[in-house]
Amino acid sequence: MRKIDKVSLYWKQQEPTLQSMYKKPNAEYLEKHEKAELLSYLPDLQGKKILDLGAGIGRFTRYFSSLAEHLTTVDMAPQFVARNRQDHADCSNITFLCSDALSLQMEDHSLDFIFLNWLLMYLEDHEVEVLLDRIHRWLRPEGELFFRESCDVMRSKNTKNGYFAHYRSLSEYDAFVKEKFTLLKEGHLRTYVHCFADPLQCYWHCRKNPKI
């Protein structure tokens, strides 16, 4: 069994709640402040075709939908997809898909912006390379990728209850993206520094290198 399949089994057993997303007691506070910070780092998305890959219960769905020409949200857990669809039934420009990241198929050159939040840590190194290669193909020329990951490499990669995560350093992710993307900005989430003295929640904003 692939580790992503084990991850899928784990998440399919979780409740579609904020608490399940964060695994922390102050989920509502984090939701408010972390989301506001992440959104402040995003480019202008007005009229764009957007993919939110690993969308969970849809924490960013309404924001993306309010700006996008079309939004595709994807998650591997059907109960998360159902919660997202229910909460955003009033939005007419969204496609909701249930799929893991490696099984997803999208048309080449069909997207302007792709958003990943805590996704790559569930993939092996070679799977990250495969997914980033596909993302490069899916993006239009000058399309952009934004992703956020936990970079605490000292944490266990295989934990109890079937949970698996591969925590990498910031420099490891730099090496992944430099082959096919131009790095526009990277940094640490101030919310986690403030709340937990944790400087290892990191983000990357990249642009597709159209020459590759």
C-alpha positions as MATLAB code, in Angstrom:
seq = 'MRKIDKVSLYWKQQEPTLQSMYKKPNAEYLEKHEKAELLSYLPDLQGKKILDLGAGIGRFTRYFSSLAEHLTTVDMAPQFVARNRQDHADCSNITFLCSDALSLQMEDHSLDFIFLNWLLMYLEDHEVEVLLDRIHRWLRPEGELFFRESCDVMRSKNTKNGYFAHYRSLSEYDAFVKEKFTLLKEGHLRTYVHCFADPLQCYWHCRKNPKI';
ca = [
       0.000    0.000    0.000;
       1.284    3.470   -0.888;
       1.791    5.786    2.047;
      -0.651    8.222    0.472;
      -3.249    5.439    0.660;
      -2.519    5.083    4.385;
      -2.892    8.842    4.744;
      -6.189    8.628    2.879;
      -7.471    5.956    5.273;
      -6.497    8.123    8.232;
      -8.260   11.245    6.955;
     -11.362    9.329    5.928;
     -11.829    8.496    9.616;
     -11.705   12.132   10.752;
     -14.679   14.378   11.417;
     -15.221   17.262    8.938;
     -14.447   19.977   11.491;
     -11.898   22.719   12.102;
     -10.571   20.729   15.043;
      -9.784   17.836   12.713;
      -7.978   20.166   10.331;
      -5.716   21.764   12.923;
      -5.337   19.087   15.603;
      -5.044   21.923   18.132;
      -7.455   23.115   20.861;
      -7.536   26.738   19.660;
      -8.662   25.890   16.142;
     -11.083   28.825   15.810;
      -8.401   31.361   16.757;
      -5.918   29.795   14.356;
      -8.521   29.689   11.599;
      -9.109   33.416   11.866;
      -5.521   34.609   12.108;
      -3.668   32.019   10.050;
      -6.127   32.273    7.171;
      -5.930   36.061    7.128;
      -2.143   35.873    7.034;
      -2.022   33.287    4.258;
      -4.501   35.226    2.130;
      -2.389   38.363    2.514;
       0.452   36.590    0.706;
      -1.586   35.562   -2.334;
      -1.500   37.362   -5.700;
      -4.453   39.037   -7.398;
      -6.842   36.201   -8.261;
      -9.654   38.178   -9.880;
     -11.025   36.283  -12.873;
      -8.563   33.414  -12.524;
      -9.058   29.677  -12.884;
      -8.007   28.253   -9.527;
      -7.273   24.786   -8.152;
      -7.327   24.240   -4.376;
      -5.663   20.843   -4.045;
      -6.137   19.326   -0.602;
      -8.989   21.693    0.202;
     -10.187   19.873    3.321;
     -13.541   21.185    4.524;
     -13.156   24.300    2.388;
     -11.523   26.868    4.644;
     -10.422   28.926    1.617;
     -13.249   28.013   -0.744;
     -15.466   31.058   -0.303;
     -12.580   33.479   -0.725;
     -11.355   31.780   -3.891;
     -14.871   31.456   -5.290;
     -15.573   35.155   -4.739;
     -12.701   36.053   -7.083;
     -12.316   33.154   -9.484;
     -13.785   32.656  -12.909;
     -13.858   29.014  -11.858;
     -12.620   27.143   -8.788;
     -11.872   23.432   -8.527;
     -11.561   22.066   -4.988;
     -10.115   18.612   -4.379;
      -9.770   16.449   -1.294;
      -9.231   12.742   -0.676;
     -11.759   12.496    2.175;
     -15.381   12.261    0.966;
     -16.799   13.681    4.198;
     -14.635   16.794    3.776;
     -15.809   17.205    0.184;
     -19.424   16.821    1.322;
     -18.983   19.469    4.039;
     -17.335   21.826    1.566;
     -20.116   21.330   -0.988;
     -22.805   21.857    1.655;
     -21.221   25.028    3.039;
     -20.812   26.542   -0.428;
     -23.980   25.372   -2.166;
     -24.740   29.001   -3.002;
     -21.582   29.319   -5.143;
     -22.128   28.489   -8.803;
     -18.524   28.558  -10.042;
     -17.099   25.596   -8.098;
     -16.347   22.007   -9.049;
     -15.958   19.685   -6.043;
     -13.824   16.579   -6.593;
     -12.920   13.672   -4.318;
      -9.454   12.416   -5.228;
      -5.975   12.088   -3.832;
      -3.368   14.399   -5.335;
      -1.587   11.699   -7.324;
      -4.774   10.391   -8.947;
      -6.061   13.798  -10.011;
      -6.204   14.554  -13.720;
      -6.454   18.087  -15.086;
      -6.047   19.501  -18.569;
      -2.652   20.935  -19.434;
      -2.425   24.752  -19.481;
      -5.899   25.070  -17.935;
      -5.172   26.854  -14.639;
      -3.901   30.246  -13.520;
      -3.288   29.509   -9.842;
      -2.816   26.385   -7.726;
      -2.984   26.391   -3.929;
      -1.644   23.624   -1.663;
      -1.945   23.761    2.106;
      -0.233   21.003    4.126;
      -0.216   18.567    1.219;
       3.330   17.795    0.060;
       4.270   16.461    3.495;
       2.048   13.456    2.792;
       4.057   12.491   -0.295;
       7.360   10.697   -0.745;
      10.144   12.633   -2.464;
       9.584   11.058   -5.868;
       5.841   11.729   -5.555;
       6.495   15.404   -4.850;
       8.527   15.534   -8.057;
       5.725   13.843   -9.996;
       3.072   16.203   -8.638;
       5.130   19.348   -9.241;
       5.763   18.204  -12.804;
       2.001   17.818  -13.320;
       1.305   21.173  -11.695;
       3.782   22.758  -14.090;
       1.873   21.235  -17.004;
      -1.547   22.200  -15.645;
      -0.588   25.846  -15.225;
      -0.836   28.305  -18.061;
       2.244   30.353  -19.002;
       2.945   32.731  -16.098;
       0.644   30.634  -13.889;
       1.433   30.648  -10.183;
       1.732   28.095   -7.375;
       1.405   28.814   -3.662;
       2.052   26.142   -1.075;
       2.485   25.941    2.673;
       4.188   23.176    4.646;
       5.404   22.256    8.109;
       9.213   22.110    8.088;
       9.883   20.628   11.521;
      12.253   17.881   10.353;
      12.749   16.631   13.933;
       9.161   15.431   14.194;
       8.331   11.775   13.682;
       7.437   10.856   10.116;
       5.382    7.830   11.136;
       3.086    8.429   14.064;
       0.325    6.579   15.827;
      -3.114    5.832   14.409;
      -1.784    5.381   10.877;
      -0.840    9.025   10.422;
       2.152    9.604    8.157;
       3.937   12.818    7.271;
       7.319   13.526    5.702;
       8.551   16.770    7.235;
      11.200   18.457    5.104;
      13.391   21.497    5.534;
      12.781   24.780    3.775;
      15.894   24.179    1.656;
      14.569   20.789    0.524;
      11.415   22.422   -0.814;
      13.536   25.133   -2.436;
      15.362   22.394   -4.320;
      12.093   20.820   -5.488;
      10.678   24.016   -6.983;
      13.808   25.486   -8.572;
      13.739   23.014  -11.462;
      10.463   24.213  -12.975;
       9.439   27.374  -11.117;
      10.717   30.833  -10.334;
      10.539   31.513   -6.603;
       8.805   34.840   -6.009;
       8.668   34.769   -2.223;
       9.023   32.449    0.729;
       8.744   32.931    4.451;
       7.470   31.832    7.857;
       3.924   32.192    9.141;
       3.926   34.871   11.838;
       0.771   33.427   13.400;
       2.609   30.274   14.444;
       5.611   32.225   15.668;
       3.285   34.335   17.820;
       1.106   31.490   19.120;
       3.598   28.652   19.472;
       7.088   30.153   19.004;
       7.151   27.962   15.894;
       9.092   29.413   12.931;
       8.790   26.197   10.926;
       5.415   26.772    9.274;
       6.611   28.006    5.889;
       5.166   29.156    2.572;
       6.367   29.467   -1.019;
       4.974   31.593   -3.843;
       6.247   30.503   -7.252;
       5.670   31.270  -10.909;
       5.804   28.680  -13.650;
       8.939   28.788  -15.752;
       7.392   28.640  -19.235;
      10.707   27.765  -20.906;
      10.749   24.293  -19.347;
];
